[in-house]
PDB file of C-alpha atoms in Angstrom:
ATOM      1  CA  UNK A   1      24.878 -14.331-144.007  1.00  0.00           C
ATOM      2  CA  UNK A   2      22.778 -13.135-140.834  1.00  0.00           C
ATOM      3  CA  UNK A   3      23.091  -9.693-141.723  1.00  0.00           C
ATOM      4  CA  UNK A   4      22.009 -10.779-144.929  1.00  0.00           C
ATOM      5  CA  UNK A   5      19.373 -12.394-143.775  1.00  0.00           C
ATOM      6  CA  UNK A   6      18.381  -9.623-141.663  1.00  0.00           C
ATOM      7  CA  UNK A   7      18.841  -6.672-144.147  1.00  0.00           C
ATOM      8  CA  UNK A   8      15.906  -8.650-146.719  1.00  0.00           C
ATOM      9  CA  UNK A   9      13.421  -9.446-143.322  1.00  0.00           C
ATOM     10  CA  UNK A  10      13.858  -5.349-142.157  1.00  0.00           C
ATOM     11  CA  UNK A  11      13.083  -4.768-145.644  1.00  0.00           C
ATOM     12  CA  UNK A  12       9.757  -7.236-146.366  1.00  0.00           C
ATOM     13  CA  UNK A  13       8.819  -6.405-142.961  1.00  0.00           C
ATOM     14  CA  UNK A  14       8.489  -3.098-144.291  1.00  0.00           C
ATOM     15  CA  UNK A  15       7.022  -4.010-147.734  1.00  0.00           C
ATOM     16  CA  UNK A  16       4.040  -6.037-145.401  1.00  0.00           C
ATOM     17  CA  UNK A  17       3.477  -3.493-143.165  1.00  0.00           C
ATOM     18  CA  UNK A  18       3.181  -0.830-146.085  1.00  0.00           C
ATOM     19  CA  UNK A  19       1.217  -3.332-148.126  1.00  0.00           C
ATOM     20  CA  UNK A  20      -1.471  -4.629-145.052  1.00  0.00           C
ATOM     21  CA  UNK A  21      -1.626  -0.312-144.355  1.00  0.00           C
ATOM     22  CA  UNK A  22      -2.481   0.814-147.996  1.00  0.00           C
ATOM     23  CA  UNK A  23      -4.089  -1.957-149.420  1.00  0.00           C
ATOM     24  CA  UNK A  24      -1.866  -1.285-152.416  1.00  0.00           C
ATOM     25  CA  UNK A  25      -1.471  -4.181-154.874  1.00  0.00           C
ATOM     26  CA  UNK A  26       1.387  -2.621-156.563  1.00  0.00           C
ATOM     27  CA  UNK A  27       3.474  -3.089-153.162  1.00  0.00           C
ATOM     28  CA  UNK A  28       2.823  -6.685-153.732  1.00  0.00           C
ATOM     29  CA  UNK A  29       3.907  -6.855-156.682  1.00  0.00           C
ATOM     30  CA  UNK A  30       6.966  -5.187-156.050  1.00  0.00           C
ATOM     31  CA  UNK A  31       7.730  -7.341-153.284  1.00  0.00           C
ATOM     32  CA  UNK A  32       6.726 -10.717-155.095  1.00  0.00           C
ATOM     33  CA  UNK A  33       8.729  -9.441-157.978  1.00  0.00           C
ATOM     34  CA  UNK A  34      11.734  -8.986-155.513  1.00  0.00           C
ATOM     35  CA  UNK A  35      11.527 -12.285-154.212  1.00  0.00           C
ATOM     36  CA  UNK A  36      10.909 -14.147-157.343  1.00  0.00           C
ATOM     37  CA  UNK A  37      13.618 -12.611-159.194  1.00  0.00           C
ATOM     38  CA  UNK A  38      16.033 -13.515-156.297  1.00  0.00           C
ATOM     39  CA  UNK A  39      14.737 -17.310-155.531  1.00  0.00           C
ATOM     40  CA  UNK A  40      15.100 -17.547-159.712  1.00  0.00           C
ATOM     41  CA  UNK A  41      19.100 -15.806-159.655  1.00  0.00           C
ATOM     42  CA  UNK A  42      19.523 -18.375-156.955  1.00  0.00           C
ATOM     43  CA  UNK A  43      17.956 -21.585-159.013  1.00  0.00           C
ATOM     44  CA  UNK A  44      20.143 -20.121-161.936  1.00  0.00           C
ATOM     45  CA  UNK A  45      23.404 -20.416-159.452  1.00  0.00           C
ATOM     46  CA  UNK A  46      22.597 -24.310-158.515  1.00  0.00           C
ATOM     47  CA  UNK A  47      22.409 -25.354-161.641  1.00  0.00           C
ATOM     48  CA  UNK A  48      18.484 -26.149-161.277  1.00  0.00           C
ATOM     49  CA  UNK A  49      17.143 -25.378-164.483  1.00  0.00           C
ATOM     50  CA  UNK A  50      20.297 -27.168-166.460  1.00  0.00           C
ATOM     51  CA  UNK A  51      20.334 -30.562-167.998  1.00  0.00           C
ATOM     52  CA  UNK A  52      22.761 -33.225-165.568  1.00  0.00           C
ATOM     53  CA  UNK A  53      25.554 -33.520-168.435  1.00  0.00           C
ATOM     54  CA  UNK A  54      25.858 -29.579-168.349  1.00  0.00           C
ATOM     55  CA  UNK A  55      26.220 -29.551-164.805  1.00  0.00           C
ATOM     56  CA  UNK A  56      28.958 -31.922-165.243  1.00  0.00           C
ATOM     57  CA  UNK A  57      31.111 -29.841-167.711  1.00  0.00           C
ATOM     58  CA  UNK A  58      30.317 -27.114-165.255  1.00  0.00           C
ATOM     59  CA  UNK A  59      31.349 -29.100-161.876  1.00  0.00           C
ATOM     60  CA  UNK A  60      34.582 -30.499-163.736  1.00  0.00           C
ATOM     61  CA  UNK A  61      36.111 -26.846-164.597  1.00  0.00           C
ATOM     62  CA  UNK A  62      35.555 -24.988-162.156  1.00  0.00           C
ATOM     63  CA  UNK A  63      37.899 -24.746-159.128  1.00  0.00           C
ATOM     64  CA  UNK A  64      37.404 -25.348-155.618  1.00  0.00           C
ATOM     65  CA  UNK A  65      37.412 -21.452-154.633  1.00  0.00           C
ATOM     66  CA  UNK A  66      34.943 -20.539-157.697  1.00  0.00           C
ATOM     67  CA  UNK A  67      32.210 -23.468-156.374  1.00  0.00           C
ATOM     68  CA  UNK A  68      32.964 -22.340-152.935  1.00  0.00           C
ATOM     69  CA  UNK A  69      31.647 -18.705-154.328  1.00  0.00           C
ATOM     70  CA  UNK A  70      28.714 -20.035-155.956  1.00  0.00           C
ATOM     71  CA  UNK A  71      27.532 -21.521-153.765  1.00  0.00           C
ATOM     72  CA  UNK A  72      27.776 -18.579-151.640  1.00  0.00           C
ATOM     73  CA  UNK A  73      26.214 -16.253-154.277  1.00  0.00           C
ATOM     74  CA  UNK A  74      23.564 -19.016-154.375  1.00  0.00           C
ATOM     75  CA  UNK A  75      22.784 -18.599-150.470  1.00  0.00           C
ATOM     76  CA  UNK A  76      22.362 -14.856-150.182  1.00  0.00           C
ATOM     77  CA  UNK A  77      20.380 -14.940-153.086  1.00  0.00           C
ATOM     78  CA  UNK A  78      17.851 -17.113-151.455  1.00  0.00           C
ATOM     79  CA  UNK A  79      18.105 -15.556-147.995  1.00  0.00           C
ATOM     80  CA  UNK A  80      17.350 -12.432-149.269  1.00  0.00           C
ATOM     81  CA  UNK A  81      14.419 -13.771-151.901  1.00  0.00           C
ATOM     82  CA  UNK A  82      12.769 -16.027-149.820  1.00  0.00           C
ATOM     83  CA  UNK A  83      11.342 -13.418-146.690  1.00  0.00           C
ATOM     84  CA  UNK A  84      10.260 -11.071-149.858  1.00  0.00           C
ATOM     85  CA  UNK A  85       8.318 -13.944-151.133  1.00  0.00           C
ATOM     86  CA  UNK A  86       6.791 -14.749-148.394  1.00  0.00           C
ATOM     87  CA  UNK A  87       5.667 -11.596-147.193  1.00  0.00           C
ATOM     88  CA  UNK A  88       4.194 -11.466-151.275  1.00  0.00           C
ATOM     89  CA  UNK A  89       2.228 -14.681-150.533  1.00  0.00           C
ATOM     90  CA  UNK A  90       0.885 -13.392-147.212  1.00  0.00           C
ATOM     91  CA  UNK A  91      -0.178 -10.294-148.826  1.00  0.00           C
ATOM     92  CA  UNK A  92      -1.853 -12.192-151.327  1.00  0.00           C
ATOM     93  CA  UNK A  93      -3.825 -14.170-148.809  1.00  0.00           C
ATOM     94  CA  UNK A  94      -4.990 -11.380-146.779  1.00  0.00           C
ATOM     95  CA  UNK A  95      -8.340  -9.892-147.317  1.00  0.00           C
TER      96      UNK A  95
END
């Protein structure tokens, strides 16, 4: 999970510094679009945007080792949305 974690900072570290350099709004869309797209596969792993009796079919047949995954999947996702986003937003902000 740190290199993870590490791999998506490098990499909107680079999107910011591009973005801040050019001026380009296209880079922040691209990195938004990034980060949204992750944050939204990882709300789509949790179960966030299903109703609570869905999430209990779900819960009841699945195994230990496939929630265990998941939840996993659900992690990375949002470690490597959430430093794209907020490089997005910071790009945003800046004049």
């Amino acid at each position: 999970m740190k290199k993870i974690f590490f791999i998506s900072f490098l990499s909107a570290s680079l999107f910011f510094l591009a973005g801040s350099l050019t001026g380009s709004e296209m880079i922040t869309f691209i990195c938004g679009g990034i980060g949204l797209f992750c944050l939204a596969i990882s709300g789509i792993l949790s179960g966030a945007f299903i109703s609570g009796n869905q999430i209990r079919a779900n819960t009841s047949t699945e195994t230990k080792e496939e929630r265990r995954k998941r939840i996993r999947m659900m992690y990375l996702f949002a470690l490597l949305g959430a430093p794209h986003f907020a490089a997005a937003i910071i790009l945003t902000l800046l004049p």
